[in-house]
Short mmCIF file of C-alpha atoms in Angstrom, two decimals:
data_model
loop_
_atom_site.label_atom_id
_atom_site.label_comp_id
_atom_site.label_asym_id
_atom_site.label_seq_id
_atom_site.Cartn_x
_atom_site.Cartn_y
_atom_site.Cartn_z
CA MET A 1 0.00 0.00 0.00
CA ALA A 2 2.79 2.38 0.89
CA ALA A 3 4.39 1.87 -2.49
CA ALA A 4 1.15 2.58 -4.32
CA LEU A 5 0.44 5.68 -2.28
CA ALA A 6 3.97 6.91 -2.78
CA ALA A 7 3.61 6.44 -6.50
CA GLY A 8 0.24 8.12 -6.51
CA THR A 9 1.32 11.18 -4.56
CA ALA A 10 4.56 11.67 -6.44
CA GLN A 11 4.64 14.64 -8.73
CA PRO A 12 3.83 13.97 -12.41
CA GLN A 13 6.76 13.34 -14.67
CA PHE A 14 6.64 14.13 -18.38
CA MET A 15 9.15 12.03 -20.26
CA ALA A 16 10.00 11.60 -23.89
CA SER A 17 9.47 8.02 -24.95
CA THR A 18 12.35 5.65 -25.33
CA GLY A 19 10.96 4.29 -28.57
CA GLY A 20 12.35 6.51 -31.29
CA SER A 21 14.73 9.07 -29.85
CA ASN A 22 18.48 9.19 -30.01
CA ARG A 23 18.39 10.60 -26.50
CA PRO A 24 16.74 7.88 -24.42
CA ASN A 25 14.94 8.95 -21.25
CA GLU A 26 15.75 12.61 -21.87
CA PRO A 27 13.05 14.73 -20.22
CA LEU A 28 10.93 16.51 -22.78
CA ILE A 29 9.87 19.34 -20.49
CA GLU A 30 13.09 20.56 -18.95
CA ASN A 31 11.64 22.05 -15.78
CA ILE A 32 10.10 18.77 -14.64
CA GLU A 33 11.83 16.02 -12.70
CA TYR A 34 13.75 13.32 -14.49
CA ASP A 35 12.41 10.06 -13.05
CA GLN A 36 9.22 8.33 -14.08
CA ILE A 37 6.65 7.29 -11.51
CA VAL A 38 7.18 3.58 -10.94
CA VAL A 39 3.98 1.54 -10.68
CA PRO A 40 4.27 -1.43 -8.26
CA ASP A 41 4.36 -4.80 -10.03
CA GLU A 42 1.43 -6.25 -8.13
CA LYS A 43 -2.27 -6.52 -8.86
CA SER A 44 -4.13 -4.12 -6.61
CA TRP A 45 -6.80 -1.44 -6.86
CA LYS A 46 -4.47 0.67 -4.75
CA ASN A 47 -2.35 1.08 -7.89
CA LEU A 48 -5.09 3.39 -9.18
CA PHE A 49 -3.46 6.18 -7.17
CA ALA A 50 -0.31 5.78 -9.26
CA TYR A 51 -2.24 6.43 -12.47
CA MET A 52 -4.13 9.51 -11.27
CA GLY A 53 -3.09 12.67 -13.09
CA PRO A 54 -3.01 12.51 -16.91
CA GLY A 55 -6.79 12.29 -17.30
CA PHE A 56 -7.38 15.30 -15.09
CA LEU A 57 -4.78 17.37 -16.93
CA VAL A 58 -6.45 16.46 -20.21
CA SER A 59 -9.92 17.23 -18.82
CA ILE A 60 -8.94 20.86 -18.16
CA ALA A 61 -9.41 21.46 -21.89
CA TYR A 62 -13.07 20.43 -21.55
CA ILE A 63 -13.85 23.28 -19.14
CA ASP A 64 -11.79 26.08 -20.67
CA PRO A 65 -13.11 29.54 -21.69
CA GLY A 66 -13.95 28.21 -25.15
CA ASN A 67 -16.30 25.65 -23.64
CA PHE A 68 -17.93 28.23 -21.37
CA GLN A 69 -18.50 30.58 -24.32
CA THR A 70 -20.07 27.95 -26.59
CA ASP A 71 -22.13 26.48 -23.73
CA LEU A 72 -23.52 29.89 -22.80
CA GLN A 73 -24.53 30.72 -26.37
CA ALA A 74 -25.99 27.26 -26.96
CA GLY A 75 -28.22 27.58 -23.90
CA ALA A 76 -29.23 31.18 -24.55
CA GLN A 77 -30.12 30.61 -28.22
CA TYR A 78 -31.42 27.04 -28.30
CA LYS A 79 -32.27 26.31 -24.66
CA TYR A 80 -31.59 22.56 -24.17
CA GLY A 81 -31.72 21.66 -27.87
CA LEU A 82 -27.95 21.11 -28.20
CA LEU A 83 -27.38 19.09 -25.03
CA TRP A 84 -27.24 15.94 -27.14
CA ILE A 85 -24.08 17.29 -28.75
CA ILE A 86 -22.46 17.50 -25.29
CA LEU A 87 -23.50 13.91 -24.53
CA LEU A 88 -22.23 12.64 -27.89
CA ALA A 89 -19.00 14.63 -27.66
CA SER A 90 -18.32 13.43 -24.10
CA PHE A 91 -18.92 9.80 -25.07
CA ALA A 92 -16.70 10.22 -28.12
CA ALA A 93 -14.06 12.00 -26.06
CA LEU A 94 -13.86 9.17 -23.53
CA ILE A 95 -13.37 6.53 -26.23
CA ILE A 96 -10.90 8.64 -28.19
CA GLN A 97 -8.87 9.61 -25.11
CA MET A 98 -8.83 5.94 -24.10
CA LEU A 99 -7.31 5.06 -27.48
CA ALA A 100 -4.72 7.84 -27.13
CA ALA A 101 -3.73 6.57 -23.69
CA ASN A 102 -3.56 2.97 -24.92
CA LEU A 103 -1.28 3.96 -27.80
CA GLY A 104 1.24 5.45 -25.40
CA VAL A 105 0.95 2.66 -22.82
CA VAL A 106 1.37 -0.20 -25.29
CA THR A 107 3.96 1.20 -27.70
CA GLY A 108 5.98 3.52 -25.47
CA LYS A 109 5.70 6.28 -28.10
CA HIS A 110 3.16 9.08 -28.36
CA LEU A 111 0.98 9.94 -31.34
CA ALA A 112 3.22 12.60 -32.90
CA GLU A 113 6.22 10.23 -32.81
CA HIS A 114 4.19 7.55 -34.58
CA CYS A 115 3.19 10.06 -37.26
CA ARG A 116 6.84 10.94 -37.92
CA LYS A 117 7.76 7.27 -38.33
CA GLU A 118 4.67 6.42 -40.40
CA TYR A 119 4.22 9.20 -42.96
CA PRO A 120 6.53 10.56 -45.68
CA LYS A 121 8.18 13.93 -45.07
CA VAL A 122 5.61 16.13 -46.84
CA PRO A 123 2.46 14.62 -45.25
CA ASN A 124 4.23 14.56 -41.88
CA PHE A 125 5.12 18.24 -42.23
CA ILE A 126 1.55 19.13 -43.21
CA LEU A 127 0.18 17.20 -40.23
CA TRP A 128 2.59 19.11 -37.98
CA ILE A 129 1.42 22.46 -39.41
CA LEU A 130 -2.21 21.45 -38.86
CA ALA A 131 -1.44 20.37 -35.29
CA GLU A 132 0.26 23.71 -34.60
CA ILE A 133 -2.72 25.60 -36.06
CA ALA A 134 -5.00 23.60 -33.77
CA ILE A 135 -2.88 24.53 -30.74
CA VAL A 136 -3.01 28.22 -31.70
CA ALA A 137 -6.78 27.96 -32.25
CA CYS A 138 -7.05 26.37 -28.81
CA ASP A 139 -5.01 29.21 -27.29
CA ILE A 140 -7.24 31.97 -28.71
CA PRO A 141 -10.12 31.30 -26.26
CA GLU A 142 -7.60 31.25 -23.39
CA VAL A 143 -6.27 34.67 -24.47
CA ILE A 144 -9.74 36.18 -24.80
CA GLY A 145 -11.04 34.50 -21.64
CA THR A 146 -8.11 35.88 -19.65
CA ALA A 147 -8.66 39.34 -21.17
CA PHE A 148 -12.36 39.21 -20.19
CA ALA A 149 -11.35 38.17 -16.66
CA LEU A 150 -8.88 41.06 -16.32
CA ASN A 151 -11.56 43.44 -17.59
CA MET A 152 -14.06 42.23 -14.97
CA LEU A 153 -11.50 42.31 -12.15
CA PHE A 154 -9.64 45.56 -12.86
CA ASN A 155 -11.65 47.31 -15.62
CA ILE A 156 -8.69 46.89 -17.98
CA PRO A 157 -9.71 47.47 -21.63
CA LEU A 158 -10.15 44.25 -23.54
CA TRP A 159 -7.37 44.98 -26.04
CA CYS A 160 -4.97 45.79 -23.21
CA GLY A 161 -5.90 42.56 -21.44
CA VAL A 162 -5.09 40.65 -24.62
CA LEU A 163 -1.56 42.11 -24.59
CA ILE A 164 -1.10 41.31 -20.90
CA THR A 165 -1.87 37.64 -21.57
CA GLY A 166 1.40 37.49 -23.47
CA LEU A 167 3.20 37.68 -20.13
CA SER A 168 0.79 36.02 -17.71
CA THR A 169 1.45 32.40 -18.64
CA LEU A 170 5.21 32.98 -18.83
CA VAL A 171 5.04 33.94 -15.15
CA LEU A 172 3.25 30.67 -14.33
CA LEU A 173 5.80 28.65 -16.29
CA LEU A 174 8.60 30.48 -14.47
CA LEU A 175 7.04 29.54 -11.15
CA GLN A 176 6.78 25.91 -12.28
CA GLN A 177 10.53 25.75 -12.70
CA TYR A 178 10.70 25.87 -8.92
CA GLY A 179 8.36 22.91 -8.58
CA VAL A 180 5.20 24.81 -7.71
CA ARG A 181 2.77 21.95 -8.38
CA LYS A 182 0.38 23.38 -5.80
CA LEU A 183 -0.32 26.14 -8.30
CA GLU A 184 -2.04 23.68 -10.66
CA ILE A 185 -4.05 22.24 -7.76
CA PHE A 186 -5.16 25.75 -6.80
CA ILE A 187 -6.14 26.55 -10.39
CA THR A 188 -8.15 23.35 -10.69
CA PHE A 189 -9.80 24.11 -7.35
CA LEU A 190 -10.95 27.50 -8.63
CA VAL A 191 -12.36 26.01 -11.81
CA PHE A 192 -14.33 23.39 -9.90
CA THR A 193 -15.50 26.07 -7.49
CA ILE A 194 -17.25 27.90 -10.30
CA ALA A 195 -18.61 24.53 -11.45
CA ALA A 196 -20.11 24.04 -7.99
CA CYS A 197 -21.72 27.47 -8.34
CA PHE A 198 -23.37 26.43 -11.60
CA PHE A 199 -24.56 23.20 -9.94
CA MET A 200 -26.14 25.24 -7.14
CA GLU A 201 -27.59 27.69 -9.64
CA LEU A 202 -29.42 24.75 -11.23
CA GLY A 203 -31.45 24.60 -8.02
CA TYR A 204 -32.55 28.21 -8.53
CA ALA A 205 -33.06 28.02 -12.29
CA LYS A 206 -35.07 24.78 -11.95
CA PRO A 207 -34.92 23.61 -15.57
CA LYS A 208 -37.64 21.09 -16.41
CA SER A 209 -36.10 17.63 -16.19
CA SER A 210 -38.25 16.37 -19.09
CA GLU A 211 -36.95 19.14 -21.36
CA VAL A 212 -33.34 18.53 -20.29
CA LEU A 213 -33.67 14.79 -20.96
CA ASN A 214 -35.28 15.51 -24.31
CA GLY A 215 -32.36 17.79 -25.20
CA LEU A 216 -29.87 15.11 -24.16
CA PHE A 217 -31.37 12.18 -26.06
CA VAL A 218 -33.30 13.65 -29.03
CA PRO A 219 -30.89 15.00 -31.70
CA GLN A 220 -32.01 18.17 -33.45
CA LEU A 221 -30.36 20.95 -35.46
CA LYS A 222 -32.64 23.88 -36.22
CA GLY A 223 -30.95 25.93 -38.92
CA SER A 224 -27.39 26.89 -39.83
CA GLY A 225 -26.96 28.77 -36.55
CA ALA A 226 -27.54 25.56 -34.61
CA THR A 227 -25.17 23.66 -36.91
CA LYS A 228 -22.50 26.31 -36.37
CA LEU A 229 -22.84 26.03 -32.59
CA ALA A 230 -22.90 22.22 -32.80
CA ILE A 231 -19.57 22.28 -34.65
CA SER A 232 -18.21 24.73 -32.07
CA LEU A 233 -19.33 22.46 -29.23
CA LEU A 234 -17.65 19.47 -30.88
CA GLY A 235 -14.46 21.45 -31.41
CA ALA A 236 -14.49 22.75 -27.85
CA MET A 237 -15.05 19.26 -26.41
CA VAL A 238 -12.90 16.94 -28.56
CA MET A 239 -9.69 18.85 -29.22
CA PRO A 240 -6.95 17.59 -31.57
CA HIS A 241 -4.08 18.61 -29.28
CA ASN A 242 -5.54 16.49 -26.46
CA LEU A 243 -4.89 13.32 -28.47
CA PHE A 244 -1.19 14.16 -28.73
CA LEU A 245 -1.10 15.26 -25.10
CA HIS A 246 -2.78 12.22 -23.55
CA SER A 247 -0.72 9.70 -25.52
CA ALA A 248 2.41 11.41 -24.15
CA LEU A 249 1.31 12.04 -20.56
CA VAL A 250 0.84 8.32 -19.90
CA LEU A 251 4.56 7.82 -20.55
CA SER A 252 5.17 9.45 -17.17
CA ARG A 253 4.40 6.08 -15.55
CA LYS A 254 6.84 3.20 -15.67
CA ILE A 255 4.55 0.19 -15.85
CA PRO A 256 5.35 -3.54 -15.75
CA ARG A 257 5.83 -4.73 -19.35
CA SER A 258 3.62 -7.81 -19.04
CA VAL A 259 0.14 -8.79 -20.18
CA SER A 260 -1.33 -8.04 -16.75
CA GLY A 261 0.73 -4.84 -16.33
CA ILE A 262 -0.38 -3.30 -19.62
CA LYS A 263 -3.99 -4.39 -19.09
CA GLU A 264 -3.99 -2.85 -15.61
CA ALA A 265 -2.55 0.42 -16.91
CA SER A 266 -5.16 0.62 -19.68
CA ARG A 267 -7.97 -0.18 -17.24
CA PHE A 268 -6.92 2.35 -14.62
CA TYR A 269 -6.32 5.09 -17.19
CA LEU A 270 -9.84 4.41 -18.50
CA ILE A 271 -11.30 4.71 -14.98
CA GLU A 272 -9.37 7.89 -14.24
CA SER A 273 -10.23 9.50 -17.57
CA GLY A 274 -13.85 8.40 -17.23
CA PHE A 275 -14.19 10.09 -13.85
CA ALA A 276 -12.48 13.30 -14.99
CA LEU A 277 -14.51 13.55 -18.20
CA THR A 278 -17.77 12.78 -16.36
CA VAL A 279 -17.14 15.77 -14.12
CA ALA A 280 -16.40 17.90 -17.20
CA PHE A 281 -19.60 16.62 -18.86
CA LEU A 282 -21.71 17.58 -15.84
CA ILE A 283 -20.13 21.03 -15.78
CA ASN A 284 -20.94 21.65 -19.45
CA VAL A 285 -24.49 20.34 -19.06
CA SER A 286 -25.05 22.57 -16.03
CA VAL A 287 -23.75 25.68 -17.85
CA ILE A 288 -26.06 25.07 -20.83
CA SER A 289 -29.00 24.25 -18.57
CA VAL A 290 -28.55 27.36 -16.42
CA SER A 291 -28.13 29.57 -19.48
CA GLY A 292 -31.09 27.94 -21.22
CA ALA A 293 -33.41 28.12 -18.22
CA ILE A 294 -32.63 31.73 -17.26
CA CYS A 295 -32.37 33.24 -20.74
CA ASN A 296 -35.58 31.58 -21.91
CA SER A 297 -37.52 32.57 -18.81
CA SER A 298 -40.65 34.68 -19.31
CA ASN A 299 -39.96 37.03 -16.38
CA LEU A 300 -36.51 38.39 -17.28
CA ASN A 301 -35.83 42.03 -16.46
CA PRO A 302 -34.79 44.26 -19.41
CA ASP A 303 -31.07 44.24 -18.51
CA ASP A 304 -30.88 40.45 -18.26
CA HIS A 305 -32.91 40.09 -21.46
CA GLN A 306 -30.37 42.25 -23.27
CA ASN A 307 -27.49 40.22 -21.82
CA CYS A 308 -29.08 37.00 -23.07
CA LYS A 309 -29.53 38.37 -26.60
CA ASP A 310 -25.76 38.63 -27.05
CA LEU A 311 -24.39 36.45 -24.26
CA ASP A 312 -20.62 36.13 -23.93
CA LEU A 313 -18.07 35.62 -21.17
CA SER A 314 -18.09 39.28 -20.16
CA LYS A 315 -21.83 39.17 -19.38
CA ALA A 316 -22.20 35.63 -18.04
CA SER A 317 -21.72 36.48 -14.36
CA PHE A 318 -25.35 37.63 -14.03
CA LEU A 319 -26.34 33.94 -14.32
CA LEU A 320 -24.71 33.34 -10.92
CA LYS A 321 -26.29 36.23 -9.04
CA ASN A 322 -28.67 33.92 -7.16
CA VAL A 323 -25.73 32.04 -5.68
CA LEU A 324 -22.96 34.64 -5.43
CA GLY A 325 -24.91 37.91 -5.22
CA LYS A 326 -22.88 41.06 -5.83
CA TRP A 327 -19.66 39.03 -5.88
CA SER A 328 -20.75 37.02 -8.93
CA SER A 329 -18.75 39.13 -11.41
CA LYS A 330 -15.48 39.03 -9.45
CA LEU A 331 -15.60 35.35 -8.55
CA PHE A 332 -16.59 34.34 -12.08
CA ALA A 333 -13.67 36.41 -13.37
CA ILE A 334 -11.24 34.63 -11.01
CA ALA A 335 -12.47 31.22 -12.15
CA LEU A 336 -12.31 32.33 -15.79
CA LEU A 337 -8.74 33.51 -15.25
CA ALA A 338 -7.85 30.20 -13.61
CA SER A 339 -9.48 28.22 -16.41
CA GLY A 340 -7.61 30.13 -19.11
CA GLN A 341 -4.23 29.85 -17.41
CA SER A 342 -4.47 26.16 -16.55
CA SER A 343 -5.58 25.34 -20.11
CA THR A 344 -2.64 27.32 -21.48
CA ILE A 345 -0.15 25.35 -19.38
CA THR A 346 -1.43 22.02 -20.74
CA GLY A 347 -1.45 23.56 -24.22
CA THR A 348 2.25 24.35 -23.80
CA TYR A 349 2.94 20.72 -22.88
CA ALA A 350 0.98 19.57 -25.94
CA GLY A 351 2.96 21.95 -28.15
CA GLN A 352 6.23 20.54 -26.83
CA TYR A 353 5.16 16.98 -27.59
CA VAL A 354 3.89 17.91 -31.07
CA MET A 355 7.13 19.66 -32.03
CA GLN A 356 9.32 16.92 -30.59
CA GLY A 357 7.25 14.13 -32.12
CA PHE A 358 6.82 15.46 -35.66
CA LEU A 359 10.18 17.22 -36.04
CA ASP A 360 12.37 15.73 -33.30
CA LEU A 361 12.89 19.33 -32.18
CA ARG A 362 12.90 20.56 -28.59
CA LEU A 363 12.38 24.11 -27.34
CA LYS A 364 12.43 25.52 -23.85
CA PRO A 365 8.85 25.78 -22.48
CA TRP A 366 8.91 29.59 -22.24
CA ILE A 367 10.03 29.91 -25.87
CA ARG A 368 7.40 27.44 -27.00
CA ASN A 369 4.66 29.27 -25.07
CA PHE A 370 5.80 32.68 -26.28
CA LEU A 371 5.64 31.64 -29.95
CA THR A 372 2.17 30.10 -29.60
CA ARG A 373 0.86 33.02 -27.59
CA CYS A 374 2.14 35.59 -30.12
CA LEU A 375 0.28 33.80 -32.92
CA ALA A 376 -2.89 33.71 -30.81
CA ILE A 377 -2.62 37.35 -29.70
CA VAL A 378 -2.56 38.84 -33.22
CA PRO A 379 -6.11 37.88 -34.30
CA SER A 380 -7.42 38.35 -30.75
CA LEU A 381 -6.00 41.88 -30.56
CA ILE A 382 -7.34 42.89 -33.98
CA VAL A 383 -10.83 41.60 -33.17
CA ALA A 384 -10.80 43.12 -29.67
CA ILE A 385 -9.94 46.56 -31.08
CA ILE A 386 -12.39 46.43 -33.99
CA GLY A 387 -15.25 44.29 -32.67
CA GLY A 388 -15.04 44.73 -28.90
CA SER A 389 -16.41 42.05 -26.57
CA ALA A 390 -19.00 40.83 -29.10
CA GLY A 391 -16.32 40.33 -31.76
CA ALA A 392 -14.03 38.59 -29.27
CA GLY A 393 -16.84 36.24 -28.30
CA ASN A 394 -17.47 35.39 -31.95
CA LEU A 395 -13.74 34.72 -32.43
CA ILE A 396 -13.94 32.06 -29.69
CA ILE A 397 -16.73 30.34 -31.63
CA ILE A 398 -14.67 30.50 -34.85
CA ALA A 399 -11.61 29.07 -33.06
CA SER A 400 -13.71 26.18 -31.74
CA MET A 401 -14.99 25.52 -35.27
CA ILE A 402 -11.41 25.39 -36.55
CA LEU A 403 -10.65 22.73 -33.94
CA SER A 404 -13.59 20.65 -35.15
CA PHE A 405 -12.45 20.89 -38.80
CA GLU A 406 -8.91 19.93 -37.76
CA LEU A 407 -9.91 16.97 -35.59
CA PRO A 408 -9.89 14.33 -38.38
CA PHE A 409 -6.19 14.97 -39.04
CA ALA A 410 -5.32 13.80 -35.53
CA LEU A 411 -8.15 11.33 -35.06
CA ILE A 412 -7.68 9.25 -38.23
CA PRO A 413 -3.97 8.50 -37.58
CA LEU A 414 -4.88 7.58 -33.99
CA LEU A 415 -7.62 5.18 -35.14
CA LYS A 416 -5.35 3.55 -37.72
CA PHE A 417 -2.41 3.18 -35.35
CA THR A 418 -4.48 1.70 -32.51
CA SER A 419 -6.14 -0.73 -34.95
CA SER A 420 -2.77 -1.93 -36.24
CA LYS A 421 -1.66 -5.31 -34.91
CA THR A 422 1.85 -4.43 -36.06
CA LYS A 423 1.97 -1.49 -33.66
CA MET A 424 -0.36 -2.69 -30.89
CA GLY A 425 -0.05 -6.48 -30.99
CA LEU A 426 -2.71 -8.10 -28.80
CA TYR A 427 -3.94 -4.68 -27.75
CA ALA A 428 -5.15 -3.56 -31.18
CA ASN A 429 -8.72 -2.27 -31.27
CA SER A 430 -11.44 -4.89 -31.38
CA CYS A 431 -13.91 -4.89 -34.28
CA LEU A 432 -16.55 -3.28 -32.04
CA VAL A 433 -14.25 -0.47 -30.86
CA SER A 434 -13.06 0.12 -34.42
CA ALA A 435 -16.64 0.30 -35.71
CA VAL A 436 -17.74 2.73 -32.98
CA THR A 437 -14.72 5.01 -33.35
CA TRP A 438 -14.94 5.14 -37.14
CA MET A 439 -18.65 5.96 -36.83
CA ILE A 440 -17.74 8.83 -34.49
CA GLY A 441 -15.12 10.08 -36.92
CA SER A 442 -17.54 9.82 -39.86
CA LEU A 443 -20.19 11.76 -37.93
CA ILE A 444 -17.76 14.57 -37.12
CA ILE A 445 -16.61 14.78 -40.74
CA GLY A 446 -20.22 14.64 -41.93
CA ILE A 447 -21.33 17.54 -39.72
CA ASN A 448 -18.33 19.60 -40.84
CA VAL A 449 -18.99 18.97 -44.54
CA TYR A 450 -22.73 19.65 -44.13
CA TYR A 451 -22.00 23.02 -42.58
CA LEU A 452 -19.41 23.93 -45.22
CA VAL A 453 -21.73 23.05 -48.10
CA GLU A 454 -24.70 24.83 -46.55
CA LYS A 455 -22.67 27.94 -45.75
CA LEU A 456 -21.12 28.06 -49.22
CA VAL A 457 -24.46 27.62 -50.99
CA VAL A 458 -26.12 30.33 -48.87
CA SER A 459 -23.18 32.69 -49.45
CA LEU A 460 -23.31 32.17 -53.21
CA ARG A 461 -27.07 32.61 -53.27
CA ASP A 462 -27.26 35.78 -51.16
CA ASN A 463 -24.14 37.67 -52.25
CA HIS A 464 -24.24 40.86 -54.33
CA LEU A 465 -21.30 40.04 -56.59
CA LYS A 466 -21.48 39.90 -60.36
CA VAL A 467 -21.94 36.52 -62.01
CA VAL A 468 -18.22 36.14 -62.70
CA GLY A 469 -17.37 36.87 -59.07
CA THR A 470 -20.01 34.46 -57.77
CA VAL A 471 -18.82 31.67 -60.07
CA SER A 472 -15.17 32.28 -59.10
CA CYS A 473 -16.00 32.16 -55.39
CA GLY A 474 -18.02 28.99 -55.93
CA VAL A 475 -15.19 27.29 -57.80
CA LEU A 476 -12.64 28.26 -55.13
CA GLY A 477 -14.95 27.21 -52.31
CA PHE A 478 -15.75 23.80 -53.74
CA ALA A 479 -12.07 23.29 -54.68
CA ALA A 480 -11.06 23.95 -51.07
CA MET A 481 -13.70 21.49 -49.91
CA LEU A 482 -12.40 18.85 -52.31
CA VAL A 483 -8.85 19.36 -51.00
CA TYR A 484 -10.17 18.94 -47.44
CA LEU A 485 -12.00 15.71 -48.31
CA ALA A 486 -9.09 14.39 -50.42
CA SER A 487 -6.68 14.95 -47.52
CA ILE A 488 -8.96 13.02 -45.19
CA ALA A 489 -9.36 10.26 -47.79
CA TYR A 490 -5.56 9.98 -48.09
CA LEU A 491 -5.23 9.36 -44.36
CA VAL A 492 -8.07 6.83 -44.39
CA ILE A 493 -7.06 4.85 -47.49
CA ARG A 494 -3.28 4.88 -47.05
CA LYS A 495 -1.98 1.57 -45.71
CA ASN A 496 0.18 1.60 -42.61
CA LYS A 497 3.84 0.86 -43.12
CA ALA A 498 4.85 -2.76 -42.79
CA GLY A 499 7.05 -3.25 -39.77
CA THR A 500 7.54 -5.14 -36.58
CA ALA A 501 6.04 -4.61 -33.18
CA PRO A 502 8.30 -3.51 -30.31
CA SER A 503 10.26 -6.39 -28.84
CA TYR A 504 8.31 -6.45 -25.57
CA ILE A 505 5.01 -6.68 -27.48
CA LYS A 506 6.34 -9.67 -29.45
CA HIS A 507 7.50 -11.22 -26.19
CA ILE A 508 4.07 -10.71 -24.64
CA ARG A 509 2.44 -12.22 -27.74
CA GLU A 510 4.67 -15.29 -27.50
CA SER A 511 3.96 -15.64 -23.77
CA TRP A 512 0.22 -15.33 -24.41
CA ASN A 513 0.30 -17.94 -27.20
CA SER A 514 2.34 -20.40 -25.14
CA GLN A 515 0.00 -19.90 -22.20
CA TRP A 516 -3.14 -20.69 -24.21
CA PHE A 517 -1.94 -22.93 -27.04
CA GLY A 518 1.06 -24.69 -25.51
#
């Protein structure tokens, strides 16, 4: 028991895999300790403590400012009509994150490393560019959310808050170099505090359970606006960078390389991720339900009615007035600040793994964060100056949509790698898991394509250009769509490289065969 507890309470270690690097066991994130957490080689539920950590770090992305923004607008505009998207996305996220964790556990290499070994130079480079764009798109809501929080706390203009965010996360990363792990615990505590407030607010809002259940289990999309928000919700829930991140975070545990050891690791990571993502699911459902119940109430005062018409993060604190009273704005701002900063830290880790995996290139965390943040600040600053808070809120929705469109370029390689017996041996996806995950991927691609086609057709129909201009825009639009679909088709159709499984997987396979077939 002592060994398990010691392993569970040890600080997380983020290690580069030993599978494909010329620098074995070299720590990927320089400011984090060198040794992996050793999991005791004994069957016990107490070992669960040793596996706690990666799932919760990944789950932070499911309750970031981007999620809050899309949840608030979904509830205000469509009441409970888009709750089914949250349920579907959470179910999909659990399965997909399980596959990402299994890939790292079984092979000892994370997703980006597998991509570098699997694909030719040009496709690998394009996948890296797309992954970097996804990380920048993920960072935009954190920038804007932090700027909104600073505005609510100190009345700092939104554009000025955007500039300040360029330094805020660097300060947190600097503190982490001194081992301040309690900072992450404090940040997570603040985020879950605001979640508790939304749970309590449900008691005041009193949404009808029948309507909530109908929203959860009866799919509906009423118009292009609903489709746009549905794509944003998918992008905010199932993020491409999380697949790279989770497959790498599990390498922080040194597990027994045996059939039982790998099975135990996969099982405990599933339990841990399931618990963390269930909490995130309940938070998102509560935010939509509170927003939907209050903003669709018949007895709203004029100020609240106006807030609901154009609801964004800067106005959302009024939803918590029943619980927090006059402090609702300040406390919501603190939680929003915490959410943005904690998400940015995990985004920095993901960026490190992506760059190391695709390019075998390592940067210091502060340099990596600074580059990503600069790319995220530029569009955020322009929109904040020109469009104000409404424009910034819309930019969050657009960033979430970008994440949804980018998801197939991380998801398809993950599905193919985890279905490969060459890479995974006995732990390759079963036919049922493969069928479910490919259905999820097809649904995501289908919703994306439906929205693109609908938006393009409406734009061509309602524009005021001359015929030549309309035709040119149509040709370019459909050409871009064909490139998008062709790129996805390439990843789906392309056969995995022939190769051999890692030596320990072959050893396990031989042990398994001798055990059952003599």
